[in-house]
Amino acid sequence: MELYSIIKKPLVTEKSTIARDEANKYAFEVDSRANKIEIKKAIETIFKVKVVEVRTMNMAGKRKRIGRIIGRKSDWKKAIVTLAPGASIGIFENV
């Protein structure tokens, strides 16, 4: 799997911002087929940081209703990446 296709987008939420500030943890939406080793390698290569731990979870897609039609968003995978002390990812700093 290509490194740039593993990481889909960073997740910027209130909860992830607190985790970033307090515990140096960053959240990403990743490819659902990627495993922890591939995610770690992709983060270390793309952002040039040292990853200590990767935790993943499969998120179920929510049901959405528009009028009388009920649809469903697709399932996705979230990765919480813990970086080494003193390391940071620049794209999150200005958010």
XYZ file of C-alpha atoms in Angstrom:
95
model
C 0.000 0.000 0.000
C 1.331 3.449 -0.876
C 2.244 5.680 2.097
C 0.231 8.678 0.960
C -2.896 6.600 0.408
C -2.832 5.216 3.975
C -3.361 8.594 5.678
C -6.590 10.142 4.390
C -6.922 13.257 6.549
C -6.135 14.624 10.006
C -9.004 14.797 12.482
C -9.336 18.165 14.196
C -11.922 18.014 16.945
C -12.122 19.433 20.426
C -11.225 16.057 21.923
C -8.254 15.503 19.593
C -6.959 19.018 20.262
C -6.960 18.381 24.016
C -5.185 15.029 23.487
C -2.596 16.738 21.286
C -1.871 19.421 23.885
C -1.836 17.170 26.948
C -0.495 13.813 25.745
C 1.137 14.500 22.336
C -1.468 12.318 20.561
C -2.659 13.021 17.037
C -5.780 11.658 15.323
C -6.061 10.677 11.662
C -8.617 9.085 9.390
C -6.804 6.199 7.708
C -7.494 3.569 5.075
C -9.637 0.804 6.529
C -7.283 -1.889 5.183
C -4.153 -0.414 6.821
C -2.667 -2.023 9.919
C -0.760 -0.392 12.790
C 2.675 -1.080 11.319
C 1.777 0.519 7.982
C 0.228 3.537 9.737
C 3.342 4.020 11.883
C 5.630 3.810 8.858
C 3.489 6.276 6.896
C 3.383 8.864 9.720
C 7.128 8.608 10.366
C 7.969 8.949 6.670
C 5.532 11.701 5.738
C 5.941 13.956 8.797
C 9.508 12.925 9.805
C 8.667 12.263 13.468
C 9.193 9.335 15.852
C 5.999 7.379 16.605
C 5.813 5.624 19.980
C 2.352 4.028 19.759
C -0.535 3.596 17.326
C -4.081 2.782 18.398
C -6.769 2.090 15.823
C -10.527 1.787 15.915
C -13.180 1.062 13.334
C -15.899 3.706 13.358
C -19.389 2.736 12.243
C -21.059 4.979 9.699
C -24.036 6.963 10.976
C -27.554 6.789 9.604
C -28.691 9.987 7.918
C -32.206 10.958 6.983
C -33.158 13.428 4.278
C -36.935 13.753 4.214
C -38.387 10.289 4.007
C -35.234 8.689 2.590
C -32.905 7.044 5.097
C -29.295 6.697 4.041
C -26.085 5.666 5.698
C -22.585 7.116 5.762
C -19.750 4.701 5.107
C -17.689 3.054 7.837
C -14.163 4.387 8.419
C -11.050 3.776 10.489
C -9.490 6.152 13.007
C -5.888 6.045 14.221
C -4.601 7.742 17.382
C -0.832 8.220 17.059
C 1.359 8.972 20.088
C 4.599 10.764 19.246
C 7.886 10.780 21.124
C 8.352 13.578 23.692
C 9.343 16.823 22.007
C 8.079 15.793 18.570
C 5.167 17.534 16.867
C 3.410 17.639 13.508
C 3.376 21.072 11.907
C 0.013 20.915 10.154
C -1.797 20.825 13.504
C -0.035 23.826 15.055
C -2.022 26.559 13.269
C -5.417 24.923 13.700
